[in-house]
Tab-separated table of N, CA and C in Angstrom:
chain	number	residue	atom	x	y	z
A	1	MET	N	-99.237	79.077	30.316
A	1	MET	CA	-100.245	78.743	30.663
A	1	MET	C	-101.115	80.332	31.340
A	2	PRO	N	-102.288	80.039	30.474
A	2	PRO	CA	-102.884	81.863	30.817
A	2	PRO	C	-103.610	81.657	32.741
A	3	SER	N	-103.483	82.520	33.000
A	3	SER	CA	-103.816	82.472	34.562
A	3	SER	C	-105.569	83.099	34.465
A	4	ILE	N	-105.878	82.981	35.292
A	4	ILE	CA	-107.526	82.789	35.430
A	4	ILE	C	-107.786	83.971	35.030
A	5	ARG	N	-106.873	85.250	35.798
A	5	ARG	CA	-107.495	86.730	35.101
A	5	ARG	C	-107.419	86.662	33.251
A	6	ASP	N	-106.606	86.493	32.796
A	6	ASP	CA	-106.533	86.425	31.525
A	6	ASP	C	-107.989	85.443	30.908
A	7	ILE	N	-108.580	84.782	31.565
A	7	ILE	CA	-109.622	83.994	30.712
A	7	ILE	C	-110.789	84.352	31.663
A	8	MET	N	-111.156	84.981	32.269
A	8	MET	CA	-112.431	85.027	32.939
A	8	MET	C	-112.795	86.656	33.316
A	9	ASN	N	-113.822	86.857	33.336
A	9	ASN	CA	-114.613	88.110	33.814
A	9	ASN	C	-115.232	87.688	34.841
A	10	VAL	N	-114.569	88.559	35.696
A	10	VAL	CA	-114.732	88.245	37.236
A	10	VAL	C	-116.329	88.461	37.866
A	11	SER	N	-117.226	89.536	37.285
A	11	SER	CA	-118.333	89.627	37.511
A	11	SER	C	-119.089	88.840	36.933
A	12	ARG	N	-118.953	88.491	35.709
A	12	ARG	CA	-120.020	87.459	34.952
A	12	ARG	C	-119.198	86.399	34.663
A	13	THR	N	-118.704	85.675	35.325
A	13	THR	CA	-118.008	84.453	35.280
A	13	THR	C	-118.466	83.498	34.112
A	14	TYR	N	-119.684	83.398	33.746
A	14	TYR	CA	-120.468	82.718	32.718
A	14	TYR	C	-120.375	83.450	31.346
A	15	SER	N	-120.072	84.835	31.149
A	15	SER	CA	-119.818	85.267	30.054
A	15	SER	C	-118.917	84.779	29.182
A	16	ALA	N	-117.713	83.708	29.353
A	16	ALA	CA	-117.312	83.263	28.381
A	16	ALA	C	-117.888	82.421	27.216
A	17	VAL	N	-119.098	81.864	28.186
A	17	VAL	CA	-119.935	80.540	27.223
A	17	VAL	C	-121.453	81.737	26.427
A	18	ALA	N	-121.834	82.765	27.673
A	18	ALA	CA	-122.895	83.191	27.242
A	18	ALA	C	-123.022	85.091	27.267
A	19	PRO	N	-122.005	85.259	26.431
A	19	PRO	CA	-121.969	86.532	26.768
A	19	PRO	C	-122.983	88.003	26.536
A	20	THR	N	-124.340	87.605	25.925
A	20	THR	CA	-125.586	88.122	25.792
A	20	THR	C	-126.236	88.423	27.113
A	21	VAL	N	-127.363	89.018	26.918
A	21	VAL	CA	-128.300	89.317	28.030
A	21	VAL	C	-128.904	88.009	28.328
A	22	ASP	N	-129.221	86.978	27.230
A	22	ASP	CA	-129.764	85.754	27.168
A	22	ASP	C	-128.916	84.900	28.646
A	23	GLY	N	-127.716	85.066	28.289
A	23	GLY	CA	-126.630	84.509	29.313
A	23	GLY	C	-127.245	84.719	31.129
A	24	ASP	N	-127.336	86.015	31.045
A	24	ASP	CA	-127.892	86.771	32.196
A	24	ASP	C	-128.883	86.491	32.779
A	25	VAL	N	-130.029	86.308	31.784
A	25	VAL	CA	-131.350	85.793	32.068
A	25	VAL	C	-131.360	84.413	32.659
A	26	LEU	N	-130.617	83.575	31.810
A	26	LEU	CA	-130.399	82.084	32.227
A	26	LEU	C	-130.039	81.907	33.391
A	27	VAL	N	-129.099	82.649	34.247
A	27	VAL	CA	-128.724	82.756	34.915
A	27	VAL	C	-129.631	82.716	36.270
A	28	VAL	N	-129.770	83.733	36.390
A	28	VAL	CA	-130.910	84.235	37.107
A	28	VAL	C	-132.244	83.318	37.347
A	29	LEU	N	-132.272	82.573	35.976
A	29	LEU	CA	-133.589	81.638	36.145
A	29	LEU	C	-133.025	80.099	36.889
A	30	ALA	N	-132.054	79.997	36.232
A	30	ALA	CA	-131.127	78.757	37.371
A	30	ALA	C	-131.054	78.869	38.397
A	31	LYS	N	-130.797	80.042	38.993
A	31	LYS	CA	-130.648	80.269	40.685
A	31	LYS	C	-131.683	79.994	41.223
A	32	THR	N	-133.058	80.202	40.773
A	32	THR	CA	-134.418	79.858	41.284
A	32	THR	C	-135.382	78.950	40.900
A	33	THR	N	-136.159	78.449	41.636
A	33	THR	CA	-137.345	77.724	40.770
A	33	THR	C	-138.741	78.438	41.041
A	34	GLN	N	-138.352	79.792	41.770
A	34	GLN	CA	-139.994	80.659	41.644
A	34	GLN	C	-139.958	81.208	40.639
A	35	PRO	N	-141.158	81.303	39.724
A	35	PRO	CA	-141.560	82.252	38.786
A	35	PRO	C	-141.690	83.596	38.962
A	36	LEU	N	-140.556	84.249	37.989
A	36	LEU	CA	-140.161	85.313	38.335
A	36	LEU	C	-141.072	86.615	37.241
A	37	THR	N	-141.262	87.513	37.063
A	37	THR	CA	-141.854	88.841	36.159
A	37	THR	C	-140.572	88.985	35.397
A	38	GLY	N	-140.215	89.680	34.065
A	38	GLY	CA	-139.400	89.889	33.389
A	38	GLY	C	-138.920	91.102	34.200
A	39	ARG	N	-139.511	91.779	34.573
A	39	ARG	CA	-139.207	92.958	35.452
A	39	ARG	C	-138.118	92.771	36.468
A	40	ARG	N	-138.769	91.766	37.419
A	40	ARG	CA	-137.743	90.715	38.314
A	40	ARG	C	-136.443	90.522	37.864
A	41	ILE	N	-136.693	89.892	36.782
A	41	ILE	CA	-135.596	88.951	36.343
A	41	ILE	C	-134.313	90.107	35.624
A	42	ALA	N	-135.114	91.037	35.230
A	42	ALA	CA	-133.787	92.288	34.726
A	42	ALA	C	-133.161	93.095	35.934
A	43	ARG	N	-134.061	93.208	37.374
A	43	ARG	CA	-133.573	93.871	38.285
A	43	ARG	C	-132.416	92.863	38.832
A	44	LEU	N	-132.781	91.361	38.839
A	44	LEU	CA	-131.426	90.855	39.378
A	44	LEU	C	-130.232	90.324	38.370
A	45	ALA	N	-130.712	90.185	37.193
A	45	ALA	CA	-129.790	90.398	35.970
A	45	ALA	C	-128.493	91.649	36.371
A	46	GLN	N	-129.090	92.362	36.910
A	46	GLN	CA	-128.526	93.994	36.856
A	46	GLN	C	-127.713	94.448	35.574
A	47	ARG	N	-127.983	94.188	34.215
A	47	ARG	CA	-128.001	94.310	33.140
A	47	ARG	C	-128.725	94.073	31.867
A	48	GLY	N	-128.543	94.781	31.266
A	48	GLY	CA	-130.032	95.094	29.969
A	48	GLY	C	-131.081	95.726	30.161
A	49	SER	N	-131.676	96.266	29.552
A	49	SER	CA	-132.827	96.831	29.804
A	49	SER	C	-134.301	95.857	30.075
A	50	VAL	N	-135.055	96.393	30.572
A	50	VAL	CA	-136.560	95.732	30.817
A	50	VAL	C	-136.719	95.408	29.497
A	51	ALA	N	-136.940	95.902	28.322
A	51	ALA	CA	-137.024	95.566	26.908
A	51	ALA	C	-135.885	94.578	26.535
A	52	ALA	N	-134.660	94.570	26.675
A	52	ALA	CA	-133.744	93.543	26.374
A	52	ALA	C	-134.018	92.345	26.962
A	53	VAL	N	-134.195	92.774	28.424
A	53	VAL	CA	-134.571	91.097	29.152
A	53	VAL	C	-135.993	90.395	28.427
A	54	ALA	N	-136.671	91.399	27.931
A	54	ALA	CA	-138.213	90.601	27.868
A	54	ALA	C	-137.831	90.109	26.147
A	55	LYS	N	-136.808	90.985	25.228
A	55	LYS	CA	-136.864	90.443	23.958
A	55	LYS	C	-135.636	88.982	24.086
A	56	ALA	N	-134.720	88.712	25.306
A	56	ALA	CA	-134.481	87.727	25.477
A	56	ALA	C	-135.178	86.239	25.962
A	57	LEU	N	-136.356	87.217	27.093
A	57	LEU	CA	-137.275	85.852	27.593
A	57	LEU	C	-137.826	85.209	26.313
A	58	ASN	N	-138.303	86.197	25.344
A	58	ASN	CA	-139.035	85.804	24.438
A	58	ASN	C	-138.150	84.654	23.138
A	59	ARG	N	-137.018	84.967	22.991
A	59	ARG	CA	-136.374	84.060	22.523
A	59	ARG	C	-136.125	82.756	22.749
A	60	LEU	N	-135.696	82.778	24.410
A	60	LEU	CA	-135.787	81.860	25.002
A	60	LEU	C	-136.670	80.677	25.258
A	61	VAL	N	-138.137	81.142	25.480
A	61	VAL	CA	-139.236	80.746	25.483
A	61	VAL	C	-139.627	80.295	24.088
A	62	SER	N	-139.201	80.815	23.129
A	62	SER	CA	-139.647	80.045	21.338
A	62	SER	C	-138.663	78.796	21.565
A	63	GLN	N	-137.369	78.915	22.336
A	63	GLN	CA	-136.790	77.509	21.989
A	63	GLN	C	-136.932	76.746	22.870
A	64	GLY	N	-137.905	77.011	23.839
A	64	GLY	CA	-138.466	75.617	24.922
A	64	GLY	C	-137.565	75.362	26.287
A	65	LEU	N	-136.572	76.352	26.294
A	65	LEU	CA	-135.662	76.816	27.548
A	65	LEU	C	-136.306	77.421	28.555
A	66	VAL	N	-136.740	78.061	28.189
A	66	VAL	CA	-137.824	78.852	29.441
A	66	VAL	C	-139.138	78.875	29.044
A	67	LEU	N	-139.766	78.283	30.175
A	67	LEU	CA	-141.461	78.640	30.381
A	67	LEU	C	-142.054	79.867	30.873
A	68	ARG	N	-143.339	79.989	29.974
A	68	ARG	CA	-143.699	81.119	30.477
A	68	ARG	C	-145.104	81.025	30.633
A	69	GLN	N	-145.743	81.264	31.848
A	69	GLN	CA	-146.971	81.374	32.321
A	69	GLN	C	-147.803	82.698	32.687
A	70	ASP	N	-148.960	82.955	31.803
A	70	ASP	CA	-149.668	84.271	32.193
A	70	ASP	C	-150.096	84.463	33.280
A	71	ALA	N	-150.066	85.759	33.808
A	71	ALA	CA	-150.373	85.809	35.131
A	71	ALA	C	-150.717	87.182	35.109
A	72	PRO	N	-151.901	87.769	34.365
A	72	PRO	CA	-152.517	88.990	33.986
A	72	PRO	C	-152.708	90.044	35.336
A	73	PRO	N	-151.449	91.110	35.277
A	73	PRO	CA	-151.415	91.928	33.927
A	73	PRO	C	-149.788	91.368	33.466
A	74	ALA	N	-149.250	90.796	34.131
A	74	ALA	CA	-147.778	90.282	34.076
A	74	ALA	C	-147.904	88.594	33.313
A	75	ALA	N	-146.815	88.343	33.273
A	75	ALA	CA	-146.159	86.903	32.785
A	75	ALA	C	-144.855	86.354	33.864
A	76	LEU	N	-144.931	85.349	34.053
A	76	LEU	CA	-144.217	84.843	34.880
A	76	LEU	C	-142.911	83.431	34.187
A	77	TYR	N	-141.770	83.786	34.318
A	77	TYR	CA	-140.873	82.787	33.866
A	77	TYR	C	-139.970	81.977	34.893
A	78	THR	N	-140.413	80.704	34.047
A	78	THR	CA	-139.032	79.722	34.903
A	78	THR	C	-138.100	79.103	33.875
A	79	LEU	N	-137.572	78.819	34.202
A	79	LEU	CA	-136.290	77.688	33.501
A	79	LEU	C	-136.754	76.028	33.460
A	80	ASN	N	-137.040	75.994	32.250
A	80	ASN	CA	-137.252	74.596	31.725
A	80	ASN	C	-136.279	73.501	32.098
A	81	ARG	N	-136.679	73.064	33.380
A	81	ARG	CA	-135.547	72.210	33.795
A	81	ARG	C	-135.582	70.476	33.206
A	82	GLN	N	-136.828	70.325	32.338
A	82	GLN	CA	-136.479	69.218	31.621
A	82	GLN	C	-135.968	69.413	30.124
A	83	HIS	N	-135.684	70.485	29.672
A	83	HIS	CA	-135.058	70.903	28.463
A	83	HIS	C	-133.630	70.446	28.579
A	84	VAL	N	-132.894	69.864	27.468
A	84	VAL	CA	-131.900	69.126	27.431
A	84	VAL	C	-130.510	69.899	27.485
A	85	ALA	N	-130.964	71.549	27.418
A	85	ALA	CA	-130.003	72.353	27.723
A	85	ALA	C	-130.100	72.780	29.068
A	86	ALA	N	-131.034	72.603	30.053
A	86	ALA	CA	-131.470	73.006	31.257
A	86	ALA	C	-129.899	72.665	32.038
A	87	PRO	N	-129.181	71.540	32.376
A	87	PRO	CA	-127.838	71.019	32.970
A	87	PRO	C	-127.055	72.360	32.785
A	88	THR	N	-126.844	72.359	31.284
A	88	THR	CA	-125.277	73.151	31.114
A	88	THR	C	-125.743	74.635	31.551
A	89	VAL	N	-126.959	75.341	31.721
A	89	VAL	CA	-127.338	76.421	31.864
A	89	VAL	C	-127.012	76.264	33.745
A	90	GLU	N	-127.594	75.241	34.043
A	90	GLU	CA	-127.205	75.482	35.601
A	90	GLU	C	-125.767	75.293	36.135
A	91	THR	N	-125.043	74.342	35.467
A	91	THR	CA	-123.559	74.648	35.362
A	91	THR	C	-123.204	75.951	35.292
A	92	MET	N	-123.912	77.019	34.023
A	92	MET	CA	-123.221	78.462	34.085
A	92	MET	C	-123.495	78.908	35.495
A	93	ALA	N	-124.472	78.743	35.875
A	93	ALA	CA	-125.078	79.326	37.214
A	93	ALA	C	-124.036	79.203	38.369
A	94	THR	N	-123.026	78.194	38.052
A	94	THR	CA	-122.092	78.102	39.404
A	94	THR	C	-120.778	78.043	38.976
A	95	ILE	N	-120.386	78.808	37.920
A	95	ILE	CA	-119.033	78.767	37.238
A	95	ILE	C	-118.110	79.487	38.475
A	96	ARG	N	-118.802	80.416	39.344
A	96	ARG	CA	-118.355	81.108	40.105
A	96	ARG	C	-117.655	79.786	41.514
A	97	THR	N	-118.470	79.606	42.006
A	97	THR	CA	-118.166	78.882	42.845
A	97	THR	C	-116.994	77.397	42.574
A	98	GLU	N	-117.390	77.536	41.599
A	98	GLU	CA	-116.177	76.142	40.530
A	98	GLU	C	-114.613	77.285	40.601
A	99	LEU	N	-114.744	78.483	40.466
A	99	LEU	CA	-113.563	79.269	40.434
A	99	LEU	C	-113.160	79.049	42.140
A	100	LEU	N	-114.022	79.182	42.682
A	100	LEU	CA	-113.686	79.262	44.218
A	100	LEU	C	-113.061	78.266	45.041
A	101	ASP	N	-113.866	76.920	44.526
A	101	ASP	CA	-113.304	75.518	44.782
A	101	ASP	C	-111.875	75.126	43.973
A	102	ARG	N	-111.369	75.517	42.808
A	102	ARG	CA	-110.135	75.568	42.402
A	102	ARG	C	-109.117	76.172	42.907
A	103	LEU	N	-109.509	77.424	43.638
A	103	LEU	CA	-108.492	78.281	44.545
A	103	LEU	C	-108.164	77.490	45.718
A	104	ARG	N	-109.254	77.051	46.295
A	104	ARG	CA	-108.992	76.496	47.494
A	104	ARG	C	-108.381	75.113	47.402
A	105	HIS	N	-108.678	74.512	46.303
A	105	HIS	CA	-107.585	73.001	46.168
A	105	HIS	C	-106.256	73.689	45.492
A	106	ALA	N	-106.025	74.579	44.839
A	106	ALA	CA	-104.537	75.063	44.535
A	106	ALA	C	-104.229	75.583	46.078
A	107	PHE	N	-104.459	76.146	46.979
A	107	PHE	CA	-103.822	76.681	48.132
A	107	PHE	C	-103.680	75.736	49.131
A	108	SER	N	-104.491	74.345	48.919
A	108	SER	CA	-104.289	73.306	49.792
A	108	SER	C	-103.436	72.288	49.340
A	109	SER	N	-103.110	72.244	48.268
A	109	SER	CA	-101.813	71.530	47.340
A	109	SER	C	-100.636	72.283	47.704
A	110	TRP	N	-100.409	73.228	48.486
A	110	TRP	CA	-98.833	73.965	48.479
A	110	TRP	C	-98.348	73.004	49.357
A	111	SER	N	-96.838	72.888	49.408
A	111	SER	CA	-96.267	72.229	50.639
A	111	SER	C	-96.378	72.936	52.073
A	112	THR	N	-96.734	74.202	51.670
A	112	THR	CA	-97.110	74.901	53.096
A	112	THR	C	-98.131	75.564	52.870
A	113	PRO	N	-99.448	75.171	52.920
A	113	PRO	CA	-100.620	75.872	52.759
A	113	PRO	C	-100.898	76.883	53.773
A	114	PRO	N	-101.430	77.817	53.006
A	114	PRO	CA	-101.650	79.438	53.936
A	114	PRO	C	-103.167	78.978	55.158
A	115	VAL	N	-102.819	79.654	56.185
A	115	VAL	CA	-103.880	79.243	57.407
A	115	VAL	C	-105.184	79.726	57.309
A	116	HIS	N	-105.018	80.861	56.324
A	116	HIS	CA	-106.445	81.959	55.792
A	116	HIS	C	-106.352	82.400	54.741
A	117	ALA	N	-106.858	82.466	53.597
A	117	ALA	CA	-107.113	82.996	52.369
A	117	ALA	C	-108.342	84.026	52.234
A	118	SER	N	-108.283	85.216	51.809
A	118	SER	CA	-109.868	86.441	51.719
A	118	SER	C	-109.572	86.693	50.041
A	119	MET	N	-110.499	86.500	49.653
A	119	MET	CA	-110.536	87.596	48.186
A	119	MET	C	-110.908	88.583	48.668
A	120	PHE	N	-110.599	89.674	47.451
A	120	PHE	CA	-111.394	91.236	48.005
A	120	PHE	C	-110.950	91.515	46.981
A	121	GLY	N	-111.928	93.109	46.620
A	121	GLY	CA	-111.570	93.862	45.369
A	121	GLY	C	-112.910	93.404	44.544
A	122	SER	N	-112.716	93.573	43.012
A	122	SER	CA	-113.683	93.808	42.299
A	122	SER	C	-114.037	92.217	42.162
A	123	ALA	N	-113.451	91.365	42.419
A	123	ALA	CA	-113.616	89.976	42.169
A	123	ALA	C	-114.412	89.619	43.502
A	124	ALA	N	-114.144	89.999	44.561
A	124	ALA	CA	-115.191	89.706	45.553
A	124	ALA	C	-116.668	90.084	45.422
A	125	ARG	N	-116.433	91.931	45.020
A	125	ARG	CA	-117.932	92.376	44.773
A	125	ARG	C	-118.343	91.739	43.518
A	126	GLN	N	-117.643	91.209	42.632
A	126	GLN	CA	-118.395	90.665	41.412
A	126	GLN	C	-118.542	91.942	40.510
A	127	ASP	N	-117.831	92.426	40.987
A	127	ASP	CA	-118.174	94.214	39.853
A	127	ASP	C	-116.897	94.538	38.432
A	128	GLY	N	-115.927	93.627	38.514
A	128	GLY	CA	-114.996	94.054	37.633
A	128	GLY	C	-114.987	93.197	36.277
A	129	ASP	N	-114.352	93.114	35.380
A	129	ASP	CA	-114.863	92.585	33.876
A	129	ASP	C	-113.264	91.802	33.521
A	130	ILE	N	-113.342	91.883	32.263
A	130	ILE	CA	-112.605	90.848	31.864
A	130	ILE	C	-111.065	91.452	31.818
A	131	ASP	N	-110.581	92.535	32.265
A	131	ASP	CA	-109.429	93.029	32.661
A	131	ASP	C	-109.288	93.080	33.802
A	132	SER	N	-109.864	92.742	35.135
A	132	SER	CA	-110.007	92.752	36.629
A	132	SER	C	-108.995	91.602	36.696
A	133	ASP	N	-108.350	92.024	37.621
A	133	ASP	CA	-107.643	90.700	38.469
A	133	ASP	C	-108.434	90.070	39.645
A	134	ILE	N	-107.815	89.232	40.207
A	134	ILE	CA	-108.250	88.573	41.369
A	134	ILE	C	-107.721	88.817	42.148
A	135	ASP	N	-107.871	89.416	43.419
A	135	ASP	CA	-107.031	89.768	44.680
A	135	ASP	C	-107.314	89.220	45.506
A	136	ILE	N	-106.549	88.332	46.200
A	136	ILE	CA	-106.487	87.190	47.544
A	136	ILE	C	-105.142	87.576	48.500
A	137	PHE	N	-105.270	87.433	49.414
A	137	PHE	CA	-104.713	87.633	51.038
A	137	PHE	C	-104.297	86.490	51.429
A	138	LEU	N	-103.447	86.407	51.472
A	138	LEU	CA	-103.330	85.181	52.139
A	138	LEU	C	-102.174	84.966	53.363
A	139	VAL	N	-102.459	84.038	54.409
A	139	VAL	CA	-101.641	84.468	55.861
A	139	VAL	C	-101.112	82.945	55.847
A	140	ALA	N	-99.823	83.397	55.773
A	140	ALA	CA	-98.758	81.723	55.826
A	140	ALA	C	-98.750	81.408	57.522
A	141	PRO	N	-98.426	80.448	57.590
A	141	PRO	CA	-98.558	79.585	59.030
A	141	PRO	C	-96.917	80.773	59.773
A	142	PRO	N	-97.105	80.109	61.038
A	142	PRO	CA	-95.609	80.675	61.596
A	142	PRO	C	-94.844	79.845	61.302
A	143	ALA	N	-93.722	80.555	61.341
A	143	ALA	CA	-92.275	79.998	60.569
A	143	ALA	C	-91.896	79.189	61.606
């Protein structure tokens, strides 16, 4: 059975299903209901140029998954939460939370669960990649 490290990019946990800039854009939009400019989305995504994000936004608007509102001199974008794919996008944005929940569940199911668990390193900072491991510090109860 593969370990979590073998199957997950620890900084972009959704990249297994959405590896392009489109995925980064969608996750940014899924985390807010506030309309954002393309430049703001590019800053929050921390990946891809402003031009690449603009191309992704145009693709997503043409598919109806993202809504565009003109607000000269800019355009504002939001996730179209009425789109049939919107729940999937919202799930993509919560994959990291799911990972943490699964770790908590695994630890609590041990015959002697730890009294403390902390994640550290690249997984905690969310700056690792597919080759990064997940560093966890565990404190066992007194013997």
